[in-house]
mmCIF file of C-alpha atoms in Angstrom:
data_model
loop_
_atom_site.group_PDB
_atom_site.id
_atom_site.type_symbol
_atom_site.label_atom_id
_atom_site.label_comp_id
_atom_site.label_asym_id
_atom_site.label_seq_id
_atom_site.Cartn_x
_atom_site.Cartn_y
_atom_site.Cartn_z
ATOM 1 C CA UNK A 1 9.580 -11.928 6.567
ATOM 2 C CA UNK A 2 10.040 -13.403 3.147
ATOM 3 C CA UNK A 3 12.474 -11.778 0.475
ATOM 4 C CA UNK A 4 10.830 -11.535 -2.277
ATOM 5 C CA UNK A 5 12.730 -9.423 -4.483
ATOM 6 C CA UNK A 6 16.742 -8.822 -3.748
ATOM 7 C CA UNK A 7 18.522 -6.257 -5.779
ATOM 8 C CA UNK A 8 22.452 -5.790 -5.237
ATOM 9 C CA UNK A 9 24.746 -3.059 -6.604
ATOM 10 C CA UNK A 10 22.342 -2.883 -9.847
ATOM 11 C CA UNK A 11 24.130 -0.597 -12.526
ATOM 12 C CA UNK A 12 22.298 0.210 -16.323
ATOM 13 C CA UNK A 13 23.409 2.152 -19.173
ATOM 14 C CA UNK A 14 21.345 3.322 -22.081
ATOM 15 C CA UNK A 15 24.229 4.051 -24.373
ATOM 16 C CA UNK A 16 26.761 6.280 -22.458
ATOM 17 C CA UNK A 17 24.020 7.318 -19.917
ATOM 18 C CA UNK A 18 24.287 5.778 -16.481
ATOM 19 C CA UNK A 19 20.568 5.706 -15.466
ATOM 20 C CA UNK A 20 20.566 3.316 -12.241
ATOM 21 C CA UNK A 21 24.015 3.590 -9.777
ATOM 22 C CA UNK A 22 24.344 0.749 -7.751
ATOM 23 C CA UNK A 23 21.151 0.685 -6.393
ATOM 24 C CA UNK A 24 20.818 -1.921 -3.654
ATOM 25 C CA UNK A 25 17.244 -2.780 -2.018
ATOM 26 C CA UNK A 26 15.044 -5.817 -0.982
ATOM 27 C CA UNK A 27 11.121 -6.326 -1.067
ATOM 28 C CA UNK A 28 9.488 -8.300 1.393
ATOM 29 C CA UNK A 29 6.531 -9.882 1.504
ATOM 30 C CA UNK A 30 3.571 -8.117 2.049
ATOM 31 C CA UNK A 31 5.412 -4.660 1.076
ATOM 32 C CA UNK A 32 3.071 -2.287 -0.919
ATOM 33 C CA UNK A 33 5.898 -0.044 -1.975
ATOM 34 C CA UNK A 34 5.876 2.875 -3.772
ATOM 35 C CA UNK A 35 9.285 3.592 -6.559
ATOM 36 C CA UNK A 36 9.013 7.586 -6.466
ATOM 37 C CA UNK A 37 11.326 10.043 -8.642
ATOM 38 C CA UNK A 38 11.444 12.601 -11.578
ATOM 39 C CA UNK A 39 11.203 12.216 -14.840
ATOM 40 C CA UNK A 40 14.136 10.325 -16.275
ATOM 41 C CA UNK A 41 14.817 9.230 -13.010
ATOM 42 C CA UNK A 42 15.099 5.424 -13.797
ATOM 43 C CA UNK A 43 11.918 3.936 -11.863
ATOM 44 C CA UNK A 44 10.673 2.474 -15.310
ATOM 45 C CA UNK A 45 14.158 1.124 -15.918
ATOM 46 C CA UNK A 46 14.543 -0.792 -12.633
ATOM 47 C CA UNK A 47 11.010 -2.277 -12.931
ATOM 48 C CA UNK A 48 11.767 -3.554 -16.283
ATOM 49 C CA UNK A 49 15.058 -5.114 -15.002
ATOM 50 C CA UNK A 50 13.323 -7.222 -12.176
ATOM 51 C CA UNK A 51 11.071 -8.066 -14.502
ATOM 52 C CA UNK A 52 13.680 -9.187 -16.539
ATOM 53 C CA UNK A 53 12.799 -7.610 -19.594
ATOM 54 C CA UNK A 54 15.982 -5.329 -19.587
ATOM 55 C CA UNK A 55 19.628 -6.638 -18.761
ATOM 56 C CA UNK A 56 22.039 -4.450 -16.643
ATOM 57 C CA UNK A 57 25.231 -4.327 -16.991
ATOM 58 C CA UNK A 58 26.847 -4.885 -13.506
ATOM 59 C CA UNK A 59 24.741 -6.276 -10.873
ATOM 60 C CA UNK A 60 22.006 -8.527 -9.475
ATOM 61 C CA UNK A 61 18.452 -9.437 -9.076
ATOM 62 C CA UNK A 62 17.170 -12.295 -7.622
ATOM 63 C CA UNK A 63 13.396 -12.829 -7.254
ATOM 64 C CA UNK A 64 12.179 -15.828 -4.817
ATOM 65 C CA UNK A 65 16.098 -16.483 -4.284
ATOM 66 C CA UNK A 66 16.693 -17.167 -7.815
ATOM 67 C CA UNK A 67 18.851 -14.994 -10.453
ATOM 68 C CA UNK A 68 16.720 -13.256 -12.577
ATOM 69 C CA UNK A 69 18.321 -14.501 -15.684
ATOM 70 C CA UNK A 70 17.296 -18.046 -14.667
ATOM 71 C CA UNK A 71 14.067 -17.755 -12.721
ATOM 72 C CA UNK A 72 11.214 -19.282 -15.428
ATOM 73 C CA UNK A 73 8.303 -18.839 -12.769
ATOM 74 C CA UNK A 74 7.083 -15.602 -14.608
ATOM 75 C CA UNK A 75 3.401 -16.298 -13.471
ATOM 76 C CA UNK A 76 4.420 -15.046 -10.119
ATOM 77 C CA UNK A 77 5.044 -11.774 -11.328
ATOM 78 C CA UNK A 78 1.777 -10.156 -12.181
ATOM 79 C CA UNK A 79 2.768 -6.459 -14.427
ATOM 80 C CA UNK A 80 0.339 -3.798 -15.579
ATOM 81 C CA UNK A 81 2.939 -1.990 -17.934
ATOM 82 C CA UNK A 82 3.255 1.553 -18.017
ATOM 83 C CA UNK A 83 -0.157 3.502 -21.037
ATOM 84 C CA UNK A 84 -1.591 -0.040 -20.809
ATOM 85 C CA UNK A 85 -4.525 1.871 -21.890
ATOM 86 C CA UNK A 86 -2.735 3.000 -24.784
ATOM 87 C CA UNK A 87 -2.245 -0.301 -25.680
ATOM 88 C CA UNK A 88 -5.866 -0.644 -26.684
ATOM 89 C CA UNK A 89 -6.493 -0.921 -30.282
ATOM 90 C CA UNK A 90 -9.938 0.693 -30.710
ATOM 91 C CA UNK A 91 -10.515 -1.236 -34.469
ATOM 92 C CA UNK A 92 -9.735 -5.072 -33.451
ATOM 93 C CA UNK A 93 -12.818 -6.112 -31.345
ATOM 94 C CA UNK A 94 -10.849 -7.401 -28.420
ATOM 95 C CA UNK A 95 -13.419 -8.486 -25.532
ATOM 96 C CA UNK A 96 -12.608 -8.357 -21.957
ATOM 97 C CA UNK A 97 -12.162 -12.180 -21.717
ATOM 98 C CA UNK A 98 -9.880 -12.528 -24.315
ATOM 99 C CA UNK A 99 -7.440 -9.541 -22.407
ATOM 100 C CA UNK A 100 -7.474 -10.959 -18.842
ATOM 101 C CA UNK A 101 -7.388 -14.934 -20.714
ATOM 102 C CA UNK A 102 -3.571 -13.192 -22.088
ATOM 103 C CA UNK A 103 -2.389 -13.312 -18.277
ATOM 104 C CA UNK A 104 -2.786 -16.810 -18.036
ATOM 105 C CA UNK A 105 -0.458 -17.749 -21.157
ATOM 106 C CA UNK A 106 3.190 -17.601 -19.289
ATOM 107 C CA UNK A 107 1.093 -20.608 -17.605
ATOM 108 C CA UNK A 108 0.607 -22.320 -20.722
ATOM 109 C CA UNK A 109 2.533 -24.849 -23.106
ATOM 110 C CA UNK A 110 2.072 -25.475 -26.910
ATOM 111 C CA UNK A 111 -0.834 -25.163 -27.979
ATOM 112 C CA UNK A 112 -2.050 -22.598 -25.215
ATOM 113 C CA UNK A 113 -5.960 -23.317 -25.541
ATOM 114 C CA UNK A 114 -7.902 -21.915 -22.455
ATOM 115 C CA UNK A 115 -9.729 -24.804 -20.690
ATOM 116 C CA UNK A 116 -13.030 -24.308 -18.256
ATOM 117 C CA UNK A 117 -11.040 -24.069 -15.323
ATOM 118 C CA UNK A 118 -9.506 -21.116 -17.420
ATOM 119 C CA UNK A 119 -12.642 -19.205 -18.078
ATOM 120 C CA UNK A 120 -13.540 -19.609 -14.232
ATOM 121 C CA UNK A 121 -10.162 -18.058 -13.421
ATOM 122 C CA UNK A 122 -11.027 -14.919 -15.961
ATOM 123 C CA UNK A 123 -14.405 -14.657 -14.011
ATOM 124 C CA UNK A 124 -13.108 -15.000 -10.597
ATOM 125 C CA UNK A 125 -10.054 -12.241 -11.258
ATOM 126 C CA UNK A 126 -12.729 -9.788 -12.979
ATOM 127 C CA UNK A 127 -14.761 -10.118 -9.746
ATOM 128 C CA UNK A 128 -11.619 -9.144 -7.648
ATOM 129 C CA UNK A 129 -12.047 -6.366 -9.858
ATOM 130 C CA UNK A 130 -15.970 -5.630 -9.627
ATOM 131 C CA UNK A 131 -15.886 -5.845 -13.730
ATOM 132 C CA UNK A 132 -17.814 -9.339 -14.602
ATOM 133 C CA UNK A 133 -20.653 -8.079 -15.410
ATOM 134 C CA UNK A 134 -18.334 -6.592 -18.356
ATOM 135 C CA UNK A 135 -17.304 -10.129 -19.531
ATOM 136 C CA UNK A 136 -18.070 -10.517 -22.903
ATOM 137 C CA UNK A 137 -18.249 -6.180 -23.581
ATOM 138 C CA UNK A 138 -15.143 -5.098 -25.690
ATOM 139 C CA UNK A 139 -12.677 -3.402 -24.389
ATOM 140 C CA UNK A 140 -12.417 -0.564 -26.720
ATOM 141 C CA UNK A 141 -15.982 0.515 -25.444
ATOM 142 C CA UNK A 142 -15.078 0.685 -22.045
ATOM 143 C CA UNK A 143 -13.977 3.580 -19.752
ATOM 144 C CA UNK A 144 -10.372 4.222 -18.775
ATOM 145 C CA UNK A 145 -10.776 3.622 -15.521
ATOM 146 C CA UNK A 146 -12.543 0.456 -16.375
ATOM 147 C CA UNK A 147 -9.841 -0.478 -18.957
ATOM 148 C CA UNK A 148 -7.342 -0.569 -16.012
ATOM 149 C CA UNK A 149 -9.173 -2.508 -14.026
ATOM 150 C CA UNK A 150 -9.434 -5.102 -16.849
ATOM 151 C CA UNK A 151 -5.583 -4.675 -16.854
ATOM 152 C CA UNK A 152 -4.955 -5.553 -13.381
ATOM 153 C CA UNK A 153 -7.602 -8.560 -13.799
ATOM 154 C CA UNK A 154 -4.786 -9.619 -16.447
ATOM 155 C CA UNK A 155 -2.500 -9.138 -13.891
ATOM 156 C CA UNK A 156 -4.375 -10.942 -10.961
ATOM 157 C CA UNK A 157 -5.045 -14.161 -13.233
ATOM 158 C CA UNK A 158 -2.342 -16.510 -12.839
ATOM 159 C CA UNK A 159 -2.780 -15.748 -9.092
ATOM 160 C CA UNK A 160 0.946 -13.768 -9.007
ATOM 161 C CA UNK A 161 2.636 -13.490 -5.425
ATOM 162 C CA UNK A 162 3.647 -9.945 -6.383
ATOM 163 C CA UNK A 163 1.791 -6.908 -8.349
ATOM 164 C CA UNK A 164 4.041 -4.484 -10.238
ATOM 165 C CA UNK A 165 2.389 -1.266 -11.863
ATOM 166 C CA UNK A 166 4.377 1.363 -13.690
ATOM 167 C CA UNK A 167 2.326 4.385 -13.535
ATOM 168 C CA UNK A 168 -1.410 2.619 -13.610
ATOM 169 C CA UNK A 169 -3.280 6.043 -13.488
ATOM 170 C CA UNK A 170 -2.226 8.079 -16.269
ATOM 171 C CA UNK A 171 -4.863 9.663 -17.852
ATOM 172 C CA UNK A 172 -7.113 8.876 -15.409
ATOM 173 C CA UNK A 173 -10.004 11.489 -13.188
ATOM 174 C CA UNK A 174 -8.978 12.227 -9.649
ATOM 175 C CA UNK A 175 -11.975 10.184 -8.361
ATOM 176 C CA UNK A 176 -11.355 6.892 -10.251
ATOM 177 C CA UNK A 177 -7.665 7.143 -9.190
ATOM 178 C CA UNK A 178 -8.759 7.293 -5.527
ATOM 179 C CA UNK A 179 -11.071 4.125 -5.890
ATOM 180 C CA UNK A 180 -8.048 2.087 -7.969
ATOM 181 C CA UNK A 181 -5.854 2.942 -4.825
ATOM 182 C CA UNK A 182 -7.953 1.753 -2.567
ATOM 183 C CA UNK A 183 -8.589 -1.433 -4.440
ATOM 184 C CA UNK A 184 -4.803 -1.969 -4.521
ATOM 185 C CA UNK A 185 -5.181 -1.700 -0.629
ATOM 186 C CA UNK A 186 -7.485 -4.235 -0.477
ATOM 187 C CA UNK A 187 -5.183 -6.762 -2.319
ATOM 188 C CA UNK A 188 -2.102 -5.475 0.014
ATOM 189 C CA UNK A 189 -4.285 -6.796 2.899
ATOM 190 C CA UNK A 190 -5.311 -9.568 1.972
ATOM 191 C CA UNK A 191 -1.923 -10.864 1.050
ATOM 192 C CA UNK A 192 -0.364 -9.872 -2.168
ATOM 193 C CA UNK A 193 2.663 -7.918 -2.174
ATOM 194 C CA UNK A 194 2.559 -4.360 -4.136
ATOM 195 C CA UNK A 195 5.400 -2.339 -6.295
ATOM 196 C CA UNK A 196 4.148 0.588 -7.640
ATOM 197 C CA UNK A 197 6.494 3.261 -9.741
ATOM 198 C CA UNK A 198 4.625 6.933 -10.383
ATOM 199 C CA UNK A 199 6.130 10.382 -9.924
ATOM 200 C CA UNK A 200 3.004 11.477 -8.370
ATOM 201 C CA UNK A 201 4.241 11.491 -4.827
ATOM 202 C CA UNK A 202 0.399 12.029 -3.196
ATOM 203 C CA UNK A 203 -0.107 8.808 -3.584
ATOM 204 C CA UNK A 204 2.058 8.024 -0.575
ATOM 205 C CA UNK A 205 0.013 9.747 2.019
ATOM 206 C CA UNK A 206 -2.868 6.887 2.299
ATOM 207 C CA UNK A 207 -2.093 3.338 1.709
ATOM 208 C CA UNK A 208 1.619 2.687 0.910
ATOM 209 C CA UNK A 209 4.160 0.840 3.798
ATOM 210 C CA UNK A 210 7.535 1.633 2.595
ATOM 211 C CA UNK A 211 8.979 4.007 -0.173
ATOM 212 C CA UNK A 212 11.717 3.889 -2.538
ATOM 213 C CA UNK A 213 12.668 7.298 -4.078
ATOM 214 C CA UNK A 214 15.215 6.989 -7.000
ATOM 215 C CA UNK A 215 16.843 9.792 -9.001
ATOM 216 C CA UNK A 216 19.635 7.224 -10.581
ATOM 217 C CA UNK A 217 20.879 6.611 -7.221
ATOM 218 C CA UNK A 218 19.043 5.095 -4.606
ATOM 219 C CA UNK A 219 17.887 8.218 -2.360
ATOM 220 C CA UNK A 220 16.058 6.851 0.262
ATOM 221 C CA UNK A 221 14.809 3.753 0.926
ATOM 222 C CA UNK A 222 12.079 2.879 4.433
ATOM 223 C CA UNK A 223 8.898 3.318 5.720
ATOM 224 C CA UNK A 224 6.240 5.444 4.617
ATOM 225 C CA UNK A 225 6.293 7.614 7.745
ATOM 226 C CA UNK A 226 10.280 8.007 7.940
ATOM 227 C CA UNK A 227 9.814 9.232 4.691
ATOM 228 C CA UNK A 228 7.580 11.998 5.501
ATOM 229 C CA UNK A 229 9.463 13.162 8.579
ATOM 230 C CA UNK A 230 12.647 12.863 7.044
ATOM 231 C CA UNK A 231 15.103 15.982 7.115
ATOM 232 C CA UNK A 232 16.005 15.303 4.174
ATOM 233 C CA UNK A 233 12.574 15.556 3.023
ATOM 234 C CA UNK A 234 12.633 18.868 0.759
ATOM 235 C CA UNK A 235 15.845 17.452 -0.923
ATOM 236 C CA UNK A 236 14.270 14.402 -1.778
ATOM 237 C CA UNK A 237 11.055 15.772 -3.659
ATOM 238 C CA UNK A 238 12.648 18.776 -4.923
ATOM 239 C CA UNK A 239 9.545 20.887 -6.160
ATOM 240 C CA UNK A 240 7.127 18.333 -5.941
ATOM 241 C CA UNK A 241 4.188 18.485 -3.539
ATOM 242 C CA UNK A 242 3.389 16.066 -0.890
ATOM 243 C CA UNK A 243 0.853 15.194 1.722
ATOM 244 C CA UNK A 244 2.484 14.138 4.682
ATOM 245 C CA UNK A 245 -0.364 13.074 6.742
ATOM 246 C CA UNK A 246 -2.703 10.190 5.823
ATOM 247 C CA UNK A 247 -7.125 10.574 5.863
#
């Protein structure tokens, strides 16, 4: 199975704060892995590091065998940022076109004009997403739950080999975070490879293979169901409550 994603004795500092300890991991293709952990924990941290957004201090990240610092492929990498909904500025009349045509700019030289094989590629990713009958609707107007769905269509543009969400339901109703799940399942299956960082820890019981829990050290890193009949179990999600068997 392809390596995707290797990370090797990764250390970051905000300041005097150690918030990732050598934390060493791969992902693999076809992974749909959850990051799991407290608050402060350091799953936003790491995600922004393979990203390449933040630099550690010590370590290294390679993604598709190439350092991180070097690799220019940034398509590849589809990201629906942490409050991406919060990012939504309800005064400039953004449409949903123009924020799923921003995913396709890493893709782009001077002058980045979108073409007509770009506005088939908009169409096509908001159909992954059942929103193109939304096309031309700003995105102000919309639902939440139909905001981040536009979001991921930004994501899912460029066609990226891997999906990485940092938190994607926030503010979202129990319901719509059930059907968003399963949507990500359906992408899993048919190929792309899923990261996905939350401190809700239910999410683990239905669709996710493998599970990395972080509290600034690597805890535990495997499968979905060695996580849930791990000893260590208790010690892993502290207070937090889980549902160990999938439905």
């Amino acid at each position: 199975m392809d390596v995707l994603v290797e990370i090797r004795h990764l250390f970051f500092w905000y300041g005097q704060r150690l918030v990732l300890e050598d934390i060493n991991f791969d992902i693999k293709r076809g992974d749909f892995l959850a990051i799991l952990g407290p608050n402060g924990s350091g799953k936003t941290t790491l995600l922004k590091c393979i990203l390449g957004l933040l630099k550690p201090q010590k370590g290294e990240i390679k993604l598709f065998g190439v350092p991180v610092e070097e690799f220019s492929e940034k398509w590849r990498l589809g990201y629906v940022p942490q409050r991406a909904i919060a990012l939504v500025d309800p005064v400039f009349p953004l449409s949903v076109e123009e924020v799923v045509g921003f995913g396709l700019l890493p893709k782009k030289k001077f002058p980045r004009f979108l073409a007509r094989a770009d506005k088939d590629a908009i169409l096509k990713a908001l159909k992954q997403v059942e929103m193109e009958n939304y096309l031309h609707q700003r995105i102000s107007k919309l639902s939440g739950g139909q905001q981040q769905r536009v979001f991921i269509a930004r994501a899912l543009v460029s066609r990226p080999e891997i999906l990485i969400l940092d938190e994607p339901t926030t503010g979202i109703d129990a319901a719509t975070q059930e059907r968003f799940y399963d949507l990500l399942a359906e992408f899993n299956q048919k190929g792309l490879t899923i990261v996905i960082v939350t401190h809700d820890i239910g999410i683990v019981n239905k669709h996710v293979k493998q599970v990395a829990c972080l509290n600034r050290r690597l805890v535990y890193h495997g499968t979905h169901e060695e996580f849930c009949s791990s000893p260590r179990l208790q010690q892993i999600i502290g207070e937090h409550h889980l549902v160990i068997h999938r439905h």
